[in-house]
PDB file with one MODEL, atoms N, CA, C and O in Angstrom:
MODEL        1
ATOM      1  N   MET A   1       5.230 -27.588  39.137  1.00  0.00           N
ATOM      2  CA  MET A   1       5.278 -25.805  38.654  1.00  0.00           C
ATOM      3  C   MET A   1       6.822 -25.883  38.541  1.00  0.00           C
ATOM      4  O   MET A   1       6.731 -26.273  39.705  1.00  0.00           O
ATOM      5  N   LYS A   2       8.280 -25.894  38.252  1.00  0.00           N
ATOM      6  CA  LYS A   2       8.844 -25.973  37.111  1.00  0.00           C
ATOM      7  C   LYS A   2       9.379 -26.365  35.761  1.00  0.00           C
ATOM      8  O   LYS A   2      10.436 -26.141  35.171  1.00  0.00           O
ATOM      9  N   GLU A   3       8.089 -27.146  35.430  1.00  0.00           N
ATOM     10  CA  GLU A   3       7.969 -27.405  33.751  1.00  0.00           C
ATOM     11  C   GLU A   3       7.574 -26.056  33.314  1.00  0.00           C
ATOM     12  O   GLU A   3       7.703 -25.831  32.111  1.00  0.00           O
ATOM     13  N   VAL A   4       6.908 -24.686  34.408  1.00  0.00           N
ATOM     14  CA  VAL A   4       5.142 -23.720  33.479  1.00  0.00           C
ATOM     15  C   VAL A   4       6.472 -23.109  33.199  1.00  0.00           C
ATOM     16  O   VAL A   4       6.608 -22.856  32.002  1.00  0.00           O
ATOM     17  N   TYR A   5       8.009 -22.640  34.322  1.00  0.00           N
ATOM     18  CA  TYR A   5       8.642 -21.650  34.503  1.00  0.00           C
ATOM     19  C   TYR A   5       9.199 -21.600  32.736  1.00  0.00           C
ATOM     20  O   TYR A   5       8.805 -20.563  32.202  1.00  0.00           O
ATOM     21  N   PRO A   6      10.189 -22.704  31.585  1.00  0.00           N
ATOM     22  CA  PRO A   6      10.366 -22.205  30.884  1.00  0.00           C
ATOM     23  C   PRO A   6       9.194 -22.374  29.620  1.00  0.00           C
ATOM     24  O   PRO A   6       9.494 -22.137  28.450  1.00  0.00           O
ATOM     25  N   ILE A   7       8.382 -22.637  29.869  1.00  0.00           N
ATOM     26  CA  ILE A   7       7.021 -21.921  28.924  1.00  0.00           C
ATOM     27  C   ILE A   7       6.839 -20.662  29.640  1.00  0.00           C
ATOM     28  O   ILE A   7       6.046 -20.060  28.915  1.00  0.00           O
ATOM     29  N   ILE A   8       6.951 -20.344  30.060  1.00  0.00           N
ATOM     30  CA  ILE A   8       6.038 -19.018  30.321  1.00  0.00           C
ATOM     31  C   ILE A   8       7.372 -17.714  29.743  1.00  0.00           C
ATOM     32  O   ILE A   8       7.118 -16.778  28.986  1.00  0.00           O
ATOM     33  N   LEU A   9       9.007 -18.076  30.471  1.00  0.00           N
ATOM     34  CA  LEU A   9       9.255 -17.148  30.072  1.00  0.00           C
ATOM     35  C   LEU A   9      10.068 -16.992  28.531  1.00  0.00           C
ATOM     36  O   LEU A   9      10.866 -16.082  28.305  1.00  0.00           O
ATOM     37  N   LEU A  10       9.569 -18.436  27.186  1.00  0.00           N
ATOM     38  CA  LEU A  10       9.481 -18.655  26.287  1.00  0.00           C
ATOM     39  C   LEU A  10       8.186 -17.693  24.980  1.00  0.00           C
ATOM     40  O   LEU A  10       8.250 -17.357  23.798  1.00  0.00           O
ATOM     41  N   SER A  11       6.875 -17.560  26.388  1.00  0.00           N
ATOM     42  CA  SER A  11       6.737 -17.519  25.277  1.00  0.00           C
ATOM     43  C   SER A  11       6.191 -15.399  25.850  1.00  0.00           C
ATOM     44  O   SER A  11       5.205 -14.876  25.331  1.00  0.00           O
ATOM     45  N   VAL A  12       6.757 -14.903  26.522  1.00  0.00           N
ATOM     46  CA  VAL A  12       7.024 -13.107  26.847  1.00  0.00           C
ATOM     47  C   VAL A  12       8.481 -13.347  26.624  1.00  0.00           C
ATOM     48  O   VAL A  12       8.819 -12.182  26.832  1.00  0.00           O
ATOM     49  N   LEU A  13       9.469 -13.882  26.394  1.00  0.00           N
ATOM     50  CA  LEU A  13      10.338 -13.464  25.041  1.00  0.00           C
ATOM     51  C   LEU A  13       9.911 -13.484  23.558  1.00  0.00           C
ATOM     52  O   LEU A  13      10.307 -12.557  22.852  1.00  0.00           O
ATOM     53  N   LEU A  14       9.188 -14.390  23.051  1.00  0.00           N
ATOM     54  CA  LEU A  14       9.086 -14.749  21.582  1.00  0.00           C
ATOM     55  C   LEU A  14       7.876 -13.198  21.717  1.00  0.00           C
ATOM     56  O   LEU A  14       8.316 -12.306  20.991  1.00  0.00           O
ATOM     57  N   LEU A  15       6.754 -12.829  22.339  1.00  0.00           N
ATOM     58  CA  LEU A  15       5.652 -11.824  22.362  1.00  0.00           C
ATOM     59  C   LEU A  15       6.255 -10.317  22.194  1.00  0.00           C
ATOM     60  O   LEU A  15       5.937  -9.275  21.622  1.00  0.00           O
ATOM     61  N   GLY A  16       7.520 -10.900  23.188  1.00  0.00           N
ATOM     62  CA  GLY A  16       8.526  -9.271  23.361  1.00  0.00           C
ATOM     63  C   GLY A  16       8.660  -8.694  22.608  1.00  0.00           C
ATOM     64  O   GLY A  16       8.911  -7.489  22.595  1.00  0.00           O
ATOM     65  N   GLY A  17       8.528  -9.398  21.790  1.00  0.00           N
ATOM     66  CA  GLY A  17      10.038  -9.564  20.194  1.00  0.00           C
ATOM     67  C   GLY A  17       8.875  -8.876  19.158  1.00  0.00           C
ATOM     68  O   GLY A  17       9.272  -8.828  17.994  1.00  0.00           O
ATOM     69  N   CYS A  18       7.824  -8.460  19.330  1.00  0.00           N
ATOM     70  CA  CYS A  18       7.267  -8.456  18.950  1.00  0.00           C
ATOM     71  C   CYS A  18       6.590  -6.959  18.200  1.00  0.00           C
ATOM     72  O   CYS A  18       5.496  -6.585  18.623  1.00  0.00           O
ATOM     73  N   ALA A  19       6.924  -6.564  17.665  1.00  0.00           N
ATOM     74  CA  ALA A  19       6.274  -4.442  16.832  1.00  0.00           C
ATOM     75  C   ALA A  19       5.082  -4.974  17.377  1.00  0.00           C
ATOM     76  O   ALA A  19       4.884  -6.163  17.625  1.00  0.00           O
ATOM     77  N   SER A  20       3.751  -3.378  17.675  1.00  0.00           N
ATOM     78  CA  SER A  20       2.488  -3.206  17.586  1.00  0.00           C
ATOM     79  C   SER A  20       2.881  -2.604  16.489  1.00  0.00           C
ATOM     80  O   SER A  20       2.526  -3.270  15.516  1.00  0.00           O
ATOM     81  N   GLU A  21       3.387  -1.756  16.225  1.00  0.00           N
ATOM     82  CA  GLU A  21       3.858  -0.054  15.477  1.00  0.00           C
ATOM     83  C   GLU A  21       4.531  -0.293  14.397  1.00  0.00           C
ATOM     84  O   GLU A  21       4.668  -1.514  14.323  1.00  0.00           O
ATOM     85  N   ILE A  22       5.135   0.345  13.323  1.00  0.00           N
ATOM     86  CA  ILE A  22       6.144   0.206  12.529  1.00  0.00           C
ATOM     87  C   ILE A  22       6.257   1.505  12.699  1.00  0.00           C
ATOM     88  O   ILE A  22       5.468   2.426  12.490  1.00  0.00           O
ATOM     89  N   ASP A  23       8.075   1.442  13.383  1.00  0.00           N
ATOM     90  CA  ASP A  23       8.219   2.701  13.298  1.00  0.00           C
ATOM     91  C   ASP A  23       8.735   3.581  12.502  1.00  0.00           C
ATOM     92  O   ASP A  23       9.551   4.336  13.032  1.00  0.00           O
ATOM     93  N   ASP A  24       8.433   3.791  10.932  1.00  0.00           N
ATOM     94  CA  ASP A  24       8.323   4.763  10.408  1.00  0.00           C
ATOM     95  C   ASP A  24       6.917   5.282   9.893  1.00  0.00           C
ATOM     96  O   ASP A  24       6.427   6.230  10.507  1.00  0.00           O
ATOM     97  N   PRO A  25       6.545   4.994   9.317  1.00  0.00           N
ATOM     98  CA  PRO A  25       5.020   4.700   8.830  1.00  0.00           C
ATOM     99  C   PRO A  25       5.697   5.809   7.608  1.00  0.00           C
ATOM    100  O   PRO A  25       6.455   6.768   7.754  1.00  0.00           O
ATOM    101  N   VAL A  26       4.888   5.051   6.019  1.00  0.00           N
ATOM    102  CA  VAL A  26       5.222   5.910   5.153  1.00  0.00           C
ATOM    103  C   VAL A  26       2.954   6.705   4.489  1.00  0.00           C
ATOM    104  O   VAL A  26       1.915   6.138   4.149  1.00  0.00           O
ATOM    105  N   ASP A  27       3.409   8.219   4.686  1.00  0.00           N
ATOM    106  CA  ASP A  27       1.969   8.381   4.372  1.00  0.00           C
ATOM    107  C   ASP A  27       1.812   8.492   2.815  1.00  0.00           C
ATOM    108  O   ASP A  27       2.409   9.360   2.178  1.00  0.00           O
ATOM    109  N   ILE A  28       0.786   7.356   2.097  1.00  0.00           N
ATOM    110  CA  ILE A  28       1.250   7.529   0.770  1.00  0.00           C
ATOM    111  C   ILE A  28       0.718   7.648   0.308  1.00  0.00           C
ATOM    112  O   ILE A  28       0.764   7.272  -0.863  1.00  0.00           O
ATOM    113  N   PRO A  29      -0.935   8.718   1.187  1.00  0.00           N
ATOM    114  CA  PRO A  29      -1.813  10.313   0.202  1.00  0.00           C
ATOM    115  C   PRO A  29      -0.441  10.747   0.026  1.00  0.00           C
ATOM    116  O   PRO A  29       0.090  10.404  -1.030  1.00  0.00           O
ATOM    117  N   THR A  30       0.137  11.327   0.723  1.00  0.00           N
ATOM    118  CA  THR A  30       0.990  12.802   1.253  1.00  0.00           C
ATOM    119  C   THR A  30       2.454  12.915  -0.234  1.00  0.00           C
ATOM    120  O   THR A  30       2.883  13.943  -0.760  1.00  0.00           O
ATOM    121  N   ALA A  31       2.947  11.164  -0.572  1.00  0.00           N
ATOM    122  CA  ALA A  31       4.028  10.853  -0.650  1.00  0.00           C
ATOM    123  C   ALA A  31       3.371  10.637  -2.289  1.00  0.00           C
ATOM    124  O   ALA A  31       3.970  10.987  -3.307  1.00  0.00           O
ATOM    125  N   CYS A  32       2.070  10.010  -2.259  1.00  0.00           N
ATOM    126  CA  CYS A  32       1.018  10.487  -4.300  1.00  0.00           C
ATOM    127  C   CYS A  32       1.806  11.794  -4.601  1.00  0.00           C
ATOM    128  O   CYS A  32       2.907  12.054  -5.085  1.00  0.00           O
ATOM    129  N   SER A  33       0.421  12.731  -3.941  1.00  0.00           N
ATOM    130  CA  SER A  33       0.594  13.942  -4.435  1.00  0.00           C
ATOM    131  C   SER A  33       2.129  14.822  -4.447  1.00  0.00           C
ATOM    132  O   SER A  33       2.225  15.790  -5.200  1.00  0.00           O
ATOM    133  N   THR A  34       3.238  14.438  -3.615  1.00  0.00           N
ATOM    134  CA  THR A  34       4.152  14.983  -3.501  1.00  0.00           C
ATOM    135  C   THR A  34       5.319  14.818  -5.265  1.00  0.00           C
ATOM    136  O   THR A  34       5.902  15.634  -5.978  1.00  0.00           O
ATOM    137  N   ALA A  35       5.083  12.858  -5.283  1.00  0.00           N
ATOM    138  CA  ALA A  35       5.870  13.444  -6.940  1.00  0.00           C
ATOM    139  C   ALA A  35       4.476  13.386  -7.499  1.00  0.00           C
ATOM    140  O   ALA A  35       4.324  12.386  -8.200  1.00  0.00           O
ATOM    141  N   GLY A  36       3.573  14.036  -7.418  1.00  0.00           N
ATOM    142  CA  GLY A  36       2.793  14.763  -9.159  1.00  0.00           C
ATOM    143  C   GLY A  36       2.244  13.440  -9.010  1.00  0.00           C
ATOM    144  O   GLY A  36       3.138  12.684  -9.392  1.00  0.00           O
ATOM    145  N   GLY A  37       1.184  12.724  -8.634  1.00  0.00           N
ATOM    146  CA  GLY A  37      -0.138  11.981  -8.671  1.00  0.00           C
ATOM    147  C   GLY A  37      -1.060  12.130  -8.373  1.00  0.00           C
ATOM    148  O   GLY A  37      -1.397  13.312  -8.451  1.00  0.00           O
ATOM    149  N   GLU A  38      -1.766  11.490  -8.020  1.00  0.00           N
ATOM    150  CA  GLU A  38      -3.045  11.564  -7.120  1.00  0.00           C
ATOM    151  C   GLU A  38      -3.902  11.027  -6.614  1.00  0.00           C
ATOM    152  O   GLU A  38      -4.618  10.248  -7.243  1.00  0.00           O
ATOM    153  N   TRP A  39      -4.074  11.293  -5.315  1.00  0.00           N
ATOM    154  CA  TRP A  39      -5.022   9.852  -4.376  1.00  0.00           C
ATOM    155  C   TRP A  39      -6.683  10.225  -5.062  1.00  0.00           C
ATOM    156  O   TRP A  39      -7.389  11.130  -5.507  1.00  0.00           O
ATOM    157  N   ASN A  40      -6.637   8.911  -4.776  1.00  0.00           N
ATOM    158  CA  ASN A  40      -8.526   8.980  -5.177  1.00  0.00           C
ATOM    159  C   ASN A  40      -8.092   7.627  -4.262  1.00  0.00           C
ATOM    160  O   ASN A  40      -7.331   6.659  -4.256  1.00  0.00           O
ATOM    161  N   GLU A  41      -9.504   8.521  -3.241  1.00  0.00           N
ATOM    162  CA  GLU A  41      -9.940   7.151  -2.703  1.00  0.00           C
ATOM    163  C   GLU A  41     -10.898   6.463  -2.460  1.00  0.00           C
ATOM    164  O   GLU A  41     -11.160   5.954  -1.371  1.00  0.00           O
ATOM    165  N   CYS A  42     -11.834   6.343  -3.974  1.00  0.00           N
ATOM    166  CA  CYS A  42     -12.539   5.329  -4.873  1.00  0.00           C
ATOM    167  C   CYS A  42     -12.308   5.606  -6.450  1.00  0.00           C
ATOM    168  O   CYS A  42     -13.065   6.225  -7.198  1.00  0.00           O
ATOM    169  N   SER A  43     -10.982   4.948  -6.791  1.00  0.00           N
ATOM    170  CA  SER A  43     -10.765   5.001  -7.612  1.00  0.00           C
ATOM    171  C   SER A  43     -11.330   3.507  -8.250  1.00  0.00           C
ATOM    172  O   SER A  43     -12.041   2.688  -7.668  1.00  0.00           O
ATOM    173  N   SER A  44     -10.603   3.405 -10.072  1.00  0.00           N
ATOM    174  CA  SER A  44     -11.884   1.305  -9.995  1.00  0.00           C
ATOM    175  C   SER A  44      -9.841   0.648 -10.098  1.00  0.00           C
ATOM    176  O   SER A  44      -8.785   1.104 -10.537  1.00  0.00           O
ATOM    177  N   PRO A  45     -10.164  -0.234  -9.603  1.00  0.00           N
ATOM    178  CA  PRO A  45      -8.714  -1.443  -9.086  1.00  0.00           C
ATOM    179  C   PRO A  45      -8.418  -1.875 -10.544  1.00  0.00           C
ATOM    180  O   PRO A  45      -7.380  -2.495 -10.775  1.00  0.00           O
ATOM    181  N   CYS A  46      -9.533  -1.486 -11.815  1.00  0.00           N
ATOM    182  CA  CYS A  46      -8.487  -2.085 -12.980  1.00  0.00           C
ATOM    183  C   CYS A  46      -7.677  -1.138 -14.254  1.00  0.00           C
ATOM    184  O   CYS A  46      -7.226  -1.381 -15.373  1.00  0.00           O
ATOM    185  N   LEU A  47      -7.826   0.393 -13.111  1.00  0.00           N
ATOM    186  CA  LEU A  47      -7.123   1.552 -14.122  1.00  0.00           C
ATOM    187  C   LEU A  47      -5.954   0.838 -14.748  1.00  0.00           C
ATOM    188  O   LEU A  47      -5.479  -0.187 -14.257  1.00  0.00           O
ATOM    189  N   GLY A  48      -5.271   1.706 -16.417  1.00  0.00           N
ATOM    190  CA  GLY A  48      -4.032   0.476 -16.110  1.00  0.00           C
ATOM    191  C   GLY A  48      -4.241  -0.491 -16.880  1.00  0.00           C
ATOM    192  O   GLY A  48      -3.696  -0.595 -17.979  1.00  0.00           O
ATOM    193  N   THR A  49      -5.033  -1.297 -16.415  1.00  0.00           N
ATOM    194  CA  THR A  49      -4.723  -2.786 -17.626  1.00  0.00           C
ATOM    195  C   THR A  49      -5.401  -3.276 -18.317  1.00  0.00           C
ATOM    196  O   THR A  49      -5.560  -4.481 -18.514  1.00  0.00           O
ATOM    197  N   GLY A  50      -6.029  -2.162 -18.907  1.00  0.00           N
ATOM    198  CA  GLY A  50      -6.831  -2.762 -20.032  1.00  0.00           C
ATOM    199  C   GLY A  50      -7.938  -3.893 -19.481  1.00  0.00           C
ATOM    200  O   GLY A  50      -8.113  -4.774 -20.323  1.00  0.00           O
ATOM    201  N   ALA A  51      -8.232  -3.959 -19.022  1.00  0.00           N
ATOM    202  CA  ALA A  51      -9.506  -5.377 -18.407  1.00  0.00           C
ATOM    203  C   ALA A  51     -10.692  -4.938 -19.330  1.00  0.00           C
ATOM    204  O   ALA A  51     -10.994  -3.753 -19.472  1.00  0.00           O
ATOM    205  N   GLU A  52     -11.534  -6.269 -20.127  1.00  0.00           N
ATOM    206  CA  GLU A  52     -12.223  -5.414 -20.598  1.00  0.00           C
ATOM    207  C   GLU A  52     -14.123  -5.550 -19.272  1.00  0.00           C
ATOM    208  O   GLU A  52     -15.258  -5.096 -19.127  1.00  0.00           O
ATOM    209  N   ILE A  53     -13.077  -6.557 -18.697  1.00  0.00           N
ATOM    210  CA  ILE A  53     -14.391  -6.849 -17.368  1.00  0.00           C
ATOM    211  C   ILE A  53     -14.349  -6.299 -15.752  1.00  0.00           C
ATOM    212  O   ILE A  53     -13.336  -6.811 -15.277  1.00  0.00           O
ATOM    213  N   CYS A  54     -14.837  -5.698 -14.993  1.00  0.00           N
ATOM    214  CA  CYS A  54     -13.904  -4.843 -13.834  1.00  0.00           C
ATOM    215  C   CYS A  54     -15.011  -5.131 -12.858  1.00  0.00           C
ATOM    216  O   CYS A  54     -16.180  -4.876 -13.147  1.00  0.00           O
ATOM    217  N   ALA A  55     -14.778  -5.481 -12.092  1.00  0.00           N
ATOM    218  CA  ALA A  55     -14.850  -4.691 -10.886  1.00  0.00           C
ATOM    219  C   ALA A  55     -16.006  -3.986 -10.140  1.00  0.00           C
ATOM    220  O   ALA A  55     -15.533  -3.605  -9.069  1.00  0.00           O
ATOM    221  N   GLN A  56     -17.505  -3.590 -10.240  1.00  0.00           N
ATOM    222  CA  GLN A  56     -17.392  -1.802  -9.533  1.00  0.00           C
ATOM    223  C   GLN A  56     -17.266  -1.790  -7.793  1.00  0.00           C
ATOM    224  O   GLN A  56     -17.983  -1.861  -6.795  1.00  0.00           O
ATOM    225  N   VAL A  57     -15.899  -1.654  -8.169  1.00  0.00           N
ATOM    226  CA  VAL A  57     -16.078  -1.799  -6.583  1.00  0.00           C
ATOM    227  C   VAL A  57     -15.099  -0.300  -5.752  1.00  0.00           C
ATOM    228  O   VAL A  57     -15.537   0.437  -6.636  1.00  0.00           O
ATOM    229  N   CYS A  58     -14.498   0.374  -5.151  1.00  0.00           N
ATOM    230  CA  CYS A  58     -13.957   1.280  -5.156  1.00  0.00           C
ATOM    231  C   CYS A  58     -12.501   0.917  -4.438  1.00  0.00           C
ATOM    232  O   CYS A  58     -12.585   0.453  -3.300  1.00  0.00           O
ATOM    233  N   VAL A  59     -10.910   1.124  -5.119  1.00  0.00           N
ATOM    234  CA  VAL A  59     -10.388   0.819  -3.919  1.00  0.00           C
ATOM    235  C   VAL A  59      -9.228   2.214  -4.147  1.00  0.00           C
ATOM    236  O   VAL A  59      -8.904   2.441  -5.313  1.00  0.00           O
ATOM    237  N   ALA A  60      -8.652   3.081  -3.079  1.00  0.00           N
ATOM    238  CA  ALA A  60      -7.884   3.659  -3.014  1.00  0.00           C
ATOM    239  C   ALA A  60      -6.635   3.731  -3.638  1.00  0.00           C
ATOM    240  O   ALA A  60      -6.373   2.582  -3.995  1.00  0.00           O
ATOM    241  N   GLN A  61      -5.989   4.271  -3.863  1.00  0.00           N
ATOM    242  CA  GLN A  61      -4.971   3.986  -5.025  1.00  0.00           C
ATOM    243  C   GLN A  61      -4.208   4.879  -5.373  1.00  0.00           C
ATOM    244  O   GLN A  61      -5.025   5.577  -5.973  1.00  0.00           O
ATOM    245  N   CYS A  62      -2.832   5.649  -5.507  1.00  0.00           N
ATOM    246  CA  CYS A  62      -1.820   6.763  -6.115  1.00  0.00           C
ATOM    247  C   CYS A  62      -2.597   6.616  -7.941  1.00  0.00           C
ATOM    248  O   CYS A  62      -2.635   5.502  -8.464  1.00  0.00           O
ATOM    249  N   GLU A  63      -3.030   7.607  -8.540  1.00  0.00           N
ATOM    250  CA  GLU A  63      -3.328   7.916 -10.044  1.00  0.00           C
ATOM    251  C   GLU A  63      -1.629   8.338  -9.664  1.00  0.00           C
ATOM    252  O   GLU A  63      -0.949   8.611  -8.675  1.00  0.00           O
ATOM    253  N   CYS A  64      -1.461   8.170 -11.325  1.00  0.00           N
ATOM    254  CA  CYS A  64      -0.133   9.075 -11.854  1.00  0.00           C
ATOM    255  C   CYS A  64      -1.172   9.498 -13.308  1.00  0.00           C
ATOM    256  O   CYS A  64      -1.994   8.743 -13.828  1.00  0.00           O
ATOM    257  N   LEU A  65      -0.950  10.439 -13.593  1.00  0.00           N
ATOM    258  CA  LEU A  65      -1.308  11.648 -13.782  1.00  0.00           C
ATOM    259  C   LEU A  65      -0.324  12.129 -16.092  1.00  0.00           C
ATOM    260  O   LEU A  65       0.793  12.620 -16.255  1.00  0.00           O
ATOM    261  N   GLU A  66      -1.049  11.831 -16.943  1.00  0.00           N
ATOM    262  CA  GLU A  66       0.624  11.817 -17.797  1.00  0.00           C
ATOM    263  C   GLU A  66       0.892  13.516 -18.113  1.00  0.00           C
ATOM    264  O   GLU A  66       1.835  13.943 -18.780  1.00  0.00           O
ATOM    265  N   GLU A  67      -0.544  14.650 -17.240  1.00  0.00           N
ATOM    266  CA  GLU A  67       0.085  15.590 -17.096  1.00  0.00           C
ATOM    267  C   GLU A  67       1.408  16.473 -15.934  1.00  0.00           C
ATOM    268  O   GLU A  67       1.624  17.656 -15.670  1.00  0.00           O
ATOM    269  N   ASN A  68       2.045  15.153 -15.498  1.00  0.00           N
ATOM    270  CA  ASN A  68       2.829  15.138 -14.615  1.00  0.00           C
ATOM    271  C   ASN A  68       3.808  14.068 -15.160  1.00  0.00           C
ATOM    272  O   ASN A  68       4.608  13.763 -14.275  1.00  0.00           O
ATOM    273  N   GLY A  69       3.992  13.476 -16.176  1.00  0.00           N
ATOM    274  CA  GLY A  69       4.613  13.100 -16.199  1.00  0.00           C
ATOM    275  C   GLY A  69       4.592  11.158 -15.789  1.00  0.00           C
ATOM    276  O   GLY A  69       5.547  10.406 -15.594  1.00  0.00           O
ATOM    277  N   PHE A  70       3.187  10.889 -15.785  1.00  0.00           N
ATOM    278  CA  PHE A  70       3.291   9.787 -15.632  1.00  0.00           C
ATOM    279  C   PHE A  70       4.078   9.681 -14.015  1.00  0.00           C
ATOM    280  O   PHE A  70       4.546   8.546 -14.099  1.00  0.00           O
ATOM    281  N   SER A  71       4.347  10.024 -13.091  1.00  0.00           N
ATOM    282  CA  SER A  71       5.668  10.343 -11.972  1.00  0.00           C
ATOM    283  C   SER A  71       4.722   9.519 -10.717  1.00  0.00           C
ATOM    284  O   SER A  71       3.546   9.728 -10.420  1.00  0.00           O
ATOM    285  N   CYS A  72       5.725   8.484 -10.095  1.00  0.00           N
ATOM    286  CA  CYS A  72       4.770   8.261  -8.517  1.00  0.00           C
ATOM    287  C   CYS A  72       5.588   7.781  -7.272  1.00  0.00           C
ATOM    288  O   CYS A  72       6.491   7.076  -7.722  1.00  0.00           O
ATOM    289  N   PRO A  73       5.646   7.823  -6.392  1.00  0.00           N
ATOM    290  CA  PRO A  73       6.214   8.301  -5.402  1.00  0.00           C
ATOM    291  C   PRO A  73       6.876   6.984  -5.299  1.00  0.00           C
ATOM    292  O   PRO A  73       6.291   6.057  -5.859  1.00  0.00           O
ATOM    293  N   GLU A  74       8.493   6.606  -4.411  1.00  0.00           N
ATOM    294  CA  GLU A  74       9.679   6.760  -4.888  1.00  0.00           C
ATOM    295  C   GLU A  74       9.206   4.758  -4.578  1.00  0.00           C
ATOM    296  O   GLU A  74       9.029   4.571  -3.374  1.00  0.00           O
ATOM    297  N   GLY A  75       9.051   3.678  -5.282  1.00  0.00           N
ATOM    298  CA  GLY A  75       8.704   2.372  -4.957  1.00  0.00           C
ATOM    299  C   GLY A  75       7.374   1.847  -5.971  1.00  0.00           C
ATOM    300  O   GLY A  75       6.906   0.733  -6.205  1.00  0.00           O
ATOM    301  N   TYR A  76       7.093   2.981  -6.350  1.00  0.00           N
ATOM    302  CA  TYR A  76       5.930   2.224  -7.112  1.00  0.00           C
ATOM    303  C   TYR A  76       6.540   2.993  -8.576  1.00  0.00           C
ATOM    304  O   TYR A  76       7.343   3.878  -8.875  1.00  0.00           O
ATOM    305  N   THR A  77       5.373   1.806  -9.418  1.00  0.00           N
ATOM    306  CA  THR A  77       5.771   2.695 -11.186  1.00  0.00           C
ATOM    307  C   THR A  77       4.646   2.624 -11.041  1.00  0.00           C
ATOM    308  O   THR A  77       4.021   2.059 -10.143  1.00  0.00           O
ATOM    309  N   CYS A  78       3.911   3.783 -12.817  1.00  0.00           N
ATOM    310  CA  CYS A  78       2.913   3.731 -13.721  1.00  0.00           C
ATOM    311  C   CYS A  78       2.530   3.145 -14.026  1.00  0.00           C
ATOM    312  O   CYS A  78       3.249   2.804 -14.966  1.00  0.00           O
ATOM    313  N   ARG A  79       1.170   2.120 -14.000  1.00  0.00           N
ATOM    314  CA  ARG A  79       0.857   0.688 -14.876  1.00  0.00           C
ATOM    315  C   ARG A  79      -0.404   1.512 -15.565  1.00  0.00           C
ATOM    316  O   ARG A  79      -1.499   1.924 -15.179  1.00  0.00           O
ATOM    317  N   LYS A  80       0.532   1.526 -17.086  1.00  0.00           N
ATOM    318  CA  LYS A  80      -1.252   2.519 -17.859  1.00  0.00           C
ATOM    319  C   LYS A  80      -0.775   2.028 -19.088  1.00  0.00           C
ATOM    320  O   LYS A  80       0.288   1.663 -19.590  1.00  0.00           O
ATOM    321  N   ILE A  81      -1.712   2.130 -19.321  1.00  0.00           N
ATOM    322  CA  ILE A  81      -1.721   1.994 -21.016  1.00  0.00           C
ATOM    323  C   ILE A  81      -1.987   3.220 -22.090  1.00  0.00           C
ATOM    324  O   ILE A  81      -2.777   4.163 -22.056  1.00  0.00           O
ATOM    325  N   ASP A  82      -0.638   2.665 -23.407  1.00  0.00           N
ATOM    326  CA  ASP A  82      -1.035   4.042 -24.623  1.00  0.00           C
ATOM    327  C   ASP A  82      -1.787   4.791 -24.871  1.00  0.00           C
ATOM    328  O   ASP A  82      -2.459   4.626 -25.889  1.00  0.00           O
ATOM    329  N   GLY A  83      -1.944   5.681 -24.225  1.00  0.00           N
ATOM    330  CA  GLY A  83      -3.139   6.647 -25.265  1.00  0.00           C
ATOM    331  C   GLY A  83      -3.622   7.229 -23.883  1.00  0.00           C
ATOM    332  O   GLY A  83      -3.699   8.454 -23.976  1.00  0.00           O
ATOM    333  N   GLU A  84      -3.943   6.811 -22.743  1.00  0.00           N
ATOM    334  CA  GLU A  84      -4.569   6.933 -21.827  1.00  0.00           C
ATOM    335  C   GLU A  84      -4.048   7.974 -21.067  1.00  0.00           C
ATOM    336  O   GLU A  84      -2.908   8.212 -21.466  1.00  0.00           O
ATOM    337  N   SER A  85      -4.445   8.857 -19.955  1.00  0.00           N
ATOM    338  CA  SER A  85      -4.312   9.958 -19.665  1.00  0.00           C
ATOM    339  C   SER A  85      -3.393  10.073 -18.591  1.00  0.00           C
ATOM    340  O   SER A  85      -2.476  10.860 -18.355  1.00  0.00           O
ATOM    341  N   LYS A  86      -4.064   8.683 -17.750  1.00  0.00           N
ATOM    342  CA  LYS A  86      -3.665   8.204 -16.217  1.00  0.00           C
ATOM    343  C   LYS A  86      -3.900   7.085 -16.281  1.00  0.00           C
ATOM    344  O   LYS A  86      -4.401   6.327 -17.112  1.00  0.00           O
ATOM    345  N   GLY A  87      -3.320   6.989 -14.899  1.00  0.00           N
ATOM    346  CA  GLY A  87      -3.077   5.355 -14.563  1.00  0.00           C
ATOM    347  C   GLY A  87      -2.475   5.116 -13.676  1.00  0.00           C
ATOM    348  O   GLY A  87      -1.392   5.682 -13.534  1.00  0.00           O
ATOM    349  N   ALA A  88      -2.870   4.315 -12.860  1.00  0.00           N
ATOM    350  CA  ALA A  88      -2.443   3.656 -11.814  1.00  0.00           C
ATOM    351  C   ALA A  88      -0.893   3.072 -10.833  1.00  0.00           C
ATOM    352  O   ALA A  88      -0.351   1.983 -11.024  1.00  0.00           O
ATOM    353  N   CYS A  89      -0.516   3.936  -9.986  1.00  0.00           N
ATOM    354  CA  CYS A  89       0.730   3.674  -9.656  1.00  0.00           C
ATOM    355  C   CYS A  89       1.195   2.137  -8.272  1.00  0.00           C
ATOM    356  O   CYS A  89       1.084   2.306  -7.058  1.00  0.00           O
ATOM    357  N   ALA A  90       1.663   0.852  -8.900  1.00  0.00           N
ATOM    358  CA  ALA A  90       1.657  -0.166  -8.536  1.00  0.00           C
ATOM    359  C   ALA A  90       3.273  -0.462  -8.372  1.00  0.00           C
ATOM    360  O   ALA A  90       3.662  -1.557  -7.966  1.00  0.00           O
TER     361      ALA A  90
ENDMDL
END
């Protein structure tokens, strides 16, 4: 039985150190609109890539717009193709 105690103690210490929540979560849709972007729940994953073939699926992402200087939230850059009016913040 004495051999079990160190294993239990180690397990409690390891599991107790895991955080289950993020202390300061970032609200990406709000950060997107505050930066001048447009949050789109069903955007193209290929936006701003110039891909000739693209999967027709929805991806939630911040779109950077020409009318707002292609701005994105802090830590993101606008992935865009020259001549297009919008891109994707990545």
